[in-house]
Amino acid sequence: MTYETITYETRGQVGVLTLNRPEKLNAISAELRRDLEAGLIAARDDDAVRALVLTGAGRGFCSGADLTGPAPERDGPPPQSERLDEEAWMGRWARLLHDFDKPLIGAINGVCAGAGMAWALACDVRIGSEHSRFKTTFVERAISPDSGLSFLLPRIVGYASAADLIFTSRMVLAEEALKLGLLNRLTDHDTLLDDAVAYGEQMAQWPPLAIRMAKRVLQTNMESDFISAVKYESVGLAHARRAVNDVKESAASFREKRKGVYTGT
């Protein structure tokens, strides 16, 4: 498939989706949102891809909404479904990232601001370099947070730190981002993408159905009480065990002290 504003490739069992508007610090346009969705669907539906890295071209990961281009033209008012569904705007794309049901690794190569920061936080984990920078930005634009940032940020850094970052709109550099939990790992800028792919391969080596169910259980139980959580874990176990050959291979590779080879069947 041909994309205008992203590139998509596979490196072994890991997909790499790169936001590709470097002249705009990968600011979010209508075309970028469309291509992002198509790229995520391609990675989701390819069983050979077991993890996905999301990164940006050039100096930025994503600088947020593109405020420089012309406003989109409409023929008449928006449809009723869009007016009724508040997630129909930019929050929809953050949700596409959050709901992607394979490991999603953000390789934060530069500035990460506003809705772009929300996109990064929607990844399961983030690896950055000395060039990584985070900024909430929203209050500077006389708006409150959108794109899921108000949900994601306090769950990652805690309420008080989230309030600090949103109310001051200050820049967070790489070392502080690592301490706060905005980044999970820090590496050299020159090897960032290779290290992110290697990180993905660490996840891709395991039975793919078990990994996908582990993600679902983890996300679902973030919002559950304990009793509901352990019940849903039982549901997850039942789904993961449907990969009968992988279950057998897991036991065999353990007994034989070798690395397992998993097919998802």
Short mmCIF file of C-alpha atoms in Angstrom, two decimals:
data_model
loop_
_atom_site.label_atom_id
_atom_site.label_comp_id
_atom_site.label_asym_id
_atom_site.label_seq_id
_atom_site.Cartn_x
_atom_site.Cartn_y
_atom_site.Cartn_z
CA MET A 1 0.00 0.00 0.00
CA THR A 2 1.17 3.55 -0.80
CA TYR A 3 1.16 6.14 2.00
CA GLU A 4 1.60 9.90 1.74
CA THR A 5 2.61 10.77 5.30
CA ILE A 6 3.98 7.59 6.88
CA THR A 7 6.38 4.84 5.95
CA TYR A 8 5.80 1.25 6.96
CA GLU A 9 8.24 -1.64 6.85
CA THR A 10 8.88 -4.91 8.62
CA ARG A 11 12.13 -6.02 10.22
CA GLY A 12 11.77 -9.68 10.98
CA GLN A 13 8.76 -10.06 13.26
CA VAL A 14 8.64 -6.34 14.12
CA GLY A 15 6.83 -3.69 12.10
CA VAL A 16 8.13 -0.11 11.96
CA LEU A 17 5.62 2.69 11.33
CA THR A 18 7.27 6.08 10.87
CA LEU A 19 5.36 9.36 10.90
CA ASN A 20 6.82 11.08 7.85
CA ARG A 21 6.23 14.83 7.78
CA PRO A 22 9.69 15.86 9.00
CA GLU A 23 9.39 19.42 7.68
CA LYS A 24 6.46 19.87 10.11
CA LEU A 25 7.96 17.85 12.98
CA ASN A 26 5.37 15.23 12.00
CA ALA A 27 2.47 17.47 13.00
CA ILE A 28 -0.90 15.75 12.70
CA SER A 29 -2.83 16.48 9.52
CA ALA A 30 -5.95 14.79 8.15
CA GLU A 31 -3.72 12.81 5.79
CA LEU A 32 -1.47 11.66 8.61
CA ARG A 33 -4.44 10.47 10.65
CA ARG A 34 -5.74 8.55 7.64
CA ASP A 35 -2.37 6.94 6.91
CA LEU A 36 -1.78 6.11 10.57
CA GLU A 37 -5.06 4.21 10.70
CA ALA A 38 -4.24 2.31 7.51
CA GLY A 39 -0.75 1.44 8.76
CA LEU A 40 -2.07 0.19 12.10
CA ILE A 41 -4.64 -1.99 10.33
CA ALA A 42 -1.92 -3.44 8.07
CA ALA A 43 0.25 -4.30 11.09
CA ARG A 44 -2.69 -5.66 13.08
CA ASP A 45 -3.86 -7.97 10.30
CA ASP A 46 -0.41 -9.37 9.47
CA ASP A 47 0.17 -12.37 11.70
CA ALA A 48 3.87 -12.30 10.81
CA VAL A 49 4.12 -8.96 12.66
CA ARG A 50 4.19 -9.62 16.40
CA ALA A 51 5.17 -6.16 17.67
CA LEU A 52 5.12 -2.65 16.22
CA VAL A 53 7.46 0.31 16.66
CA LEU A 54 6.02 3.81 16.19
CA THR A 55 8.51 6.61 15.55
CA GLY A 56 8.96 9.86 13.66
CA ALA A 57 11.15 11.01 10.79
CA GLY A 58 13.63 13.83 11.30
CA ARG A 59 13.92 15.87 14.50
CA GLY A 60 10.50 15.18 15.96
CA PHE A 61 8.32 12.30 17.06
CA CYS A 62 5.13 14.34 16.68
CA SER A 63 4.59 18.01 17.50
CA GLY A 64 0.80 17.73 17.84
CA ALA A 65 -1.96 19.07 15.65
CA ASP A 66 -0.90 20.92 12.52
CA LEU A 67 -2.14 24.46 13.07
CA THR A 68 -0.48 25.89 9.96
CA GLY A 69 -2.53 24.34 7.20
CA PRO A 70 -5.98 25.38 5.96
CA ALA A 71 -9.02 24.34 7.95
CA PRO A 72 -10.79 21.36 6.39
CA GLU A 73 -13.70 22.27 4.18
CA ARG A 74 -17.15 20.86 4.84
CA ASP A 75 -20.26 20.65 2.77
CA GLY A 76 -22.82 21.51 5.43
CA PRO A 77 -22.77 20.59 9.15
CA PRO A 78 -20.98 17.49 10.46
CA PRO A 79 -23.07 14.30 10.55
CA GLN A 80 -25.16 13.61 13.63
CA SER A 81 -23.01 10.59 14.54
CA GLU A 82 -19.93 12.83 14.72
CA ARG A 83 -21.73 15.43 16.81
CA LEU A 84 -23.01 12.77 19.21
CA ASP A 85 -19.75 10.87 19.46
CA GLU A 86 -17.18 13.06 21.20
CA GLU A 87 -14.35 10.69 20.37
CA ALA A 88 -14.92 11.22 16.64
CA TRP A 89 -12.27 13.96 16.62
CA MET A 90 -8.60 13.44 17.43
CA GLY A 91 -9.25 11.14 20.38
CA ARG A 92 -10.24 8.49 17.88
CA TRP A 93 -6.66 8.10 16.65
CA ALA A 94 -5.19 7.93 20.14
CA ARG A 95 -7.71 5.17 20.79
CA LEU A 96 -6.59 3.32 17.65
CA LEU A 97 -3.09 3.27 19.12
CA HIS A 98 -4.26 2.34 22.61
CA ASP A 99 -6.45 -0.48 21.29
CA PHE A 100 -3.83 -1.94 18.91
CA ASP A 101 -3.71 -5.48 20.29
CA LYS A 102 -0.02 -6.29 19.83
CA PRO A 103 2.91 -4.78 21.74
CA LEU A 104 3.30 -1.16 20.61
CA ILE A 105 6.65 0.52 21.27
CA GLY A 106 7.09 4.27 20.94
CA ALA A 107 10.59 5.19 19.74
CA ILE A 108 10.66 8.83 20.83
CA ASN A 109 13.27 10.39 18.56
CA GLY A 110 12.66 14.07 19.35
CA VAL A 111 9.98 16.54 20.35
CA CYS A 112 6.71 15.01 21.48
CA ALA A 113 3.99 17.60 22.18
CA GLY A 114 0.24 18.03 22.57
CA ALA A 115 -1.72 15.36 20.74
CA GLY A 116 1.62 13.90 19.66
CA MET A 117 2.46 13.34 23.31
CA ALA A 118 -0.90 11.62 23.74
CA TRP A 119 -0.05 9.35 20.80
CA ALA A 120 3.25 8.45 22.48
CA LEU A 121 1.54 7.73 25.80
CA ALA A 122 -0.96 5.47 24.02
CA CYS A 123 1.93 3.12 23.24
CA ASP A 124 2.51 0.30 25.70
CA VAL A 125 6.12 1.31 26.34
CA ARG A 126 8.46 4.06 25.16
CA ILE A 127 12.17 4.07 24.45
CA GLY A 128 13.92 7.39 23.98
CA SER A 129 17.26 9.07 23.46
CA GLU A 130 19.02 12.23 24.58
CA HIS A 131 16.91 14.07 21.96
CA SER A 132 13.55 13.06 23.49
CA ARG A 133 11.43 15.95 24.78
CA PHE A 134 7.85 16.02 26.08
CA LYS A 135 5.48 19.00 26.39
CA THR A 136 1.75 18.93 27.05
CA THR A 137 1.17 22.32 25.30
CA PHE A 138 -2.64 22.37 25.54
CA VAL A 139 -3.10 25.27 27.97
CA GLU A 140 -0.75 27.37 25.82
CA ARG A 141 -3.37 27.06 23.07
CA ALA A 142 -6.16 28.08 25.47
CA ILE A 143 -7.62 24.57 25.50
CA SER A 144 -7.74 21.69 27.94
CA PRO A 145 -6.09 18.32 27.12
CA ASP A 146 -7.58 16.12 24.44
CA SER A 147 -6.60 13.02 22.46
CA GLY A 148 -6.72 10.88 25.61
CA LEU A 149 -3.86 12.67 27.37
CA SER A 150 -5.91 13.44 30.49
CA PHE A 151 -6.60 9.70 30.84
CA LEU A 152 -3.17 8.36 29.94
CA LEU A 153 -0.81 10.81 31.63
CA PRO A 154 -1.95 10.43 35.28
CA ARG A 155 -1.97 6.65 34.91
CA ILE A 156 1.66 6.74 33.84
CA VAL A 157 3.14 9.45 36.09
CA GLY A 158 0.49 9.89 38.83
CA TYR A 159 -1.99 12.71 39.37
CA ALA A 160 0.32 15.32 40.90
CA SER A 161 3.00 14.94 38.22
CA ALA A 162 0.33 15.02 35.52
CA ALA A 163 -1.06 18.23 37.00
CA ASP A 164 2.44 19.70 37.09
CA LEU A 165 3.07 18.93 33.42
CA ILE A 166 -0.36 20.10 32.21
CA PHE A 167 -0.70 23.25 34.30
CA THR A 168 2.84 24.53 33.66
CA SER A 169 3.18 23.22 30.09
CA ARG A 170 6.89 22.95 30.77
CA MET A 171 9.37 20.96 28.69
CA VAL A 172 10.50 17.60 30.06
CA LEU A 173 13.89 16.41 28.81
CA ALA A 174 15.01 12.81 28.42
CA GLU A 175 16.53 12.11 31.85
CA GLU A 176 13.54 13.51 33.73
CA ALA A 177 11.18 11.70 31.36
CA LEU A 178 12.87 8.43 32.29
CA LYS A 179 12.50 9.17 36.02
CA LEU A 180 8.82 10.11 35.64
CA GLY A 181 7.97 7.03 33.57
CA LEU A 182 7.27 8.88 30.32
CA LEU A 183 10.16 6.78 28.99
CA ASN A 184 10.83 3.18 30.00
CA ARG A 185 14.31 2.97 28.52
CA LEU A 186 16.94 5.43 27.34
CA THR A 187 19.49 4.74 24.61
CA ASP A 188 21.76 6.63 22.20
CA HIS A 189 20.02 8.61 19.48
CA ASP A 190 22.08 6.99 16.72
CA THR A 191 20.91 3.50 17.68
CA LEU A 192 17.38 4.37 18.83
CA LEU A 193 15.45 2.65 16.05
CA ASP A 194 17.64 -0.46 16.07
CA ASP A 195 17.29 -0.67 19.85
CA ALA A 196 13.51 -0.23 19.61
CA VAL A 197 13.30 -3.06 17.07
CA ALA A 198 15.45 -5.25 19.33
CA TYR A 199 13.08 -4.40 22.19
CA GLY A 200 10.19 -5.53 19.98
CA GLU A 201 12.01 -8.76 19.17
CA GLN A 202 12.27 -9.50 22.90
CA MET A 203 8.46 -9.49 22.93
CA ALA A 204 8.00 -11.18 19.54
CA GLN A 205 9.92 -14.29 20.63
CA TRP A 206 7.06 -15.47 22.85
CA PRO A 207 3.79 -17.19 21.84
CA PRO A 208 1.90 -14.45 19.95
CA LEU A 209 -1.58 -15.31 21.17
CA ALA A 210 -0.38 -15.29 24.78
CA ILE A 211 1.22 -11.85 24.27
CA ARG A 212 -1.93 -10.39 22.70
CA MET A 213 -4.09 -11.75 25.51
CA ALA A 214 -1.60 -10.50 28.10
CA LYS A 215 -2.04 -6.99 26.67
CA ARG A 216 -5.83 -7.26 26.78
CA VAL A 217 -5.81 -8.52 30.36
CA LEU A 218 -3.38 -5.82 31.47
CA GLN A 219 -5.37 -2.99 29.88
CA THR A 220 -8.75 -4.27 31.03
CA ASN A 221 -7.63 -4.83 34.61
CA MET A 222 -6.18 -1.32 34.94
CA GLU A 223 -9.79 -0.26 35.53
CA SER A 224 -11.09 -3.31 37.42
CA ASP A 225 -11.53 -4.31 41.02
CA PHE A 226 -9.49 -7.31 42.18
CA ILE A 227 -12.25 -9.93 41.95
CA SER A 228 -13.20 -8.85 38.42
CA ALA A 229 -9.53 -8.79 37.48
CA VAL A 230 -8.82 -12.39 38.47
CA LYS A 231 -12.00 -13.53 36.71
CA TYR A 232 -10.89 -11.83 33.50
CA GLU A 233 -7.46 -13.40 33.87
CA SER A 234 -9.23 -16.78 33.61
CA VAL A 235 -10.84 -15.63 30.37
CA GLY A 236 -7.44 -14.60 29.06
CA LEU A 237 -5.90 -17.95 29.97
CA ALA A 238 -8.61 -19.80 28.09
CA HIS A 239 -8.05 -17.73 24.95
CA ALA A 240 -4.25 -18.04 25.11
CA ARG A 241 -4.46 -21.84 25.46
CA ARG A 242 -6.32 -22.09 22.16
CA ALA A 243 -2.88 -21.97 20.54
CA VAL A 244 -2.47 -25.68 21.28
CA ASN A 245 0.79 -26.16 19.38
CA ASP A 246 2.41 -23.20 21.14
CA VAL A 247 1.34 -24.57 24.53
CA LYS A 248 3.02 -27.89 23.67
CA GLU A 249 6.12 -26.13 22.31
CA SER A 250 6.42 -24.06 25.47
CA ALA A 251 6.50 -27.19 27.62
CA ALA A 252 8.86 -29.01 25.24
CA SER A 253 11.35 -26.14 24.96
CA PHE A 254 11.41 -25.81 28.76
CA ARG A 255 12.12 -29.51 29.22
CA GLU A 256 14.76 -29.52 26.48
CA LYS A 257 16.39 -26.27 27.68
CA ARG A 258 16.13 -24.55 24.29
CA LYS A 259 14.48 -21.49 22.84
CA GLY A 260 10.89 -22.08 21.81
CA VAL A 261 9.66 -21.60 18.24
CA TYR A 262 6.11 -20.30 18.25
CA THR A 263 3.65 -20.10 15.38
CA GLY A 264 0.50 -18.76 17.00
CA THR A 265 -1.34 -22.03 16.39
#
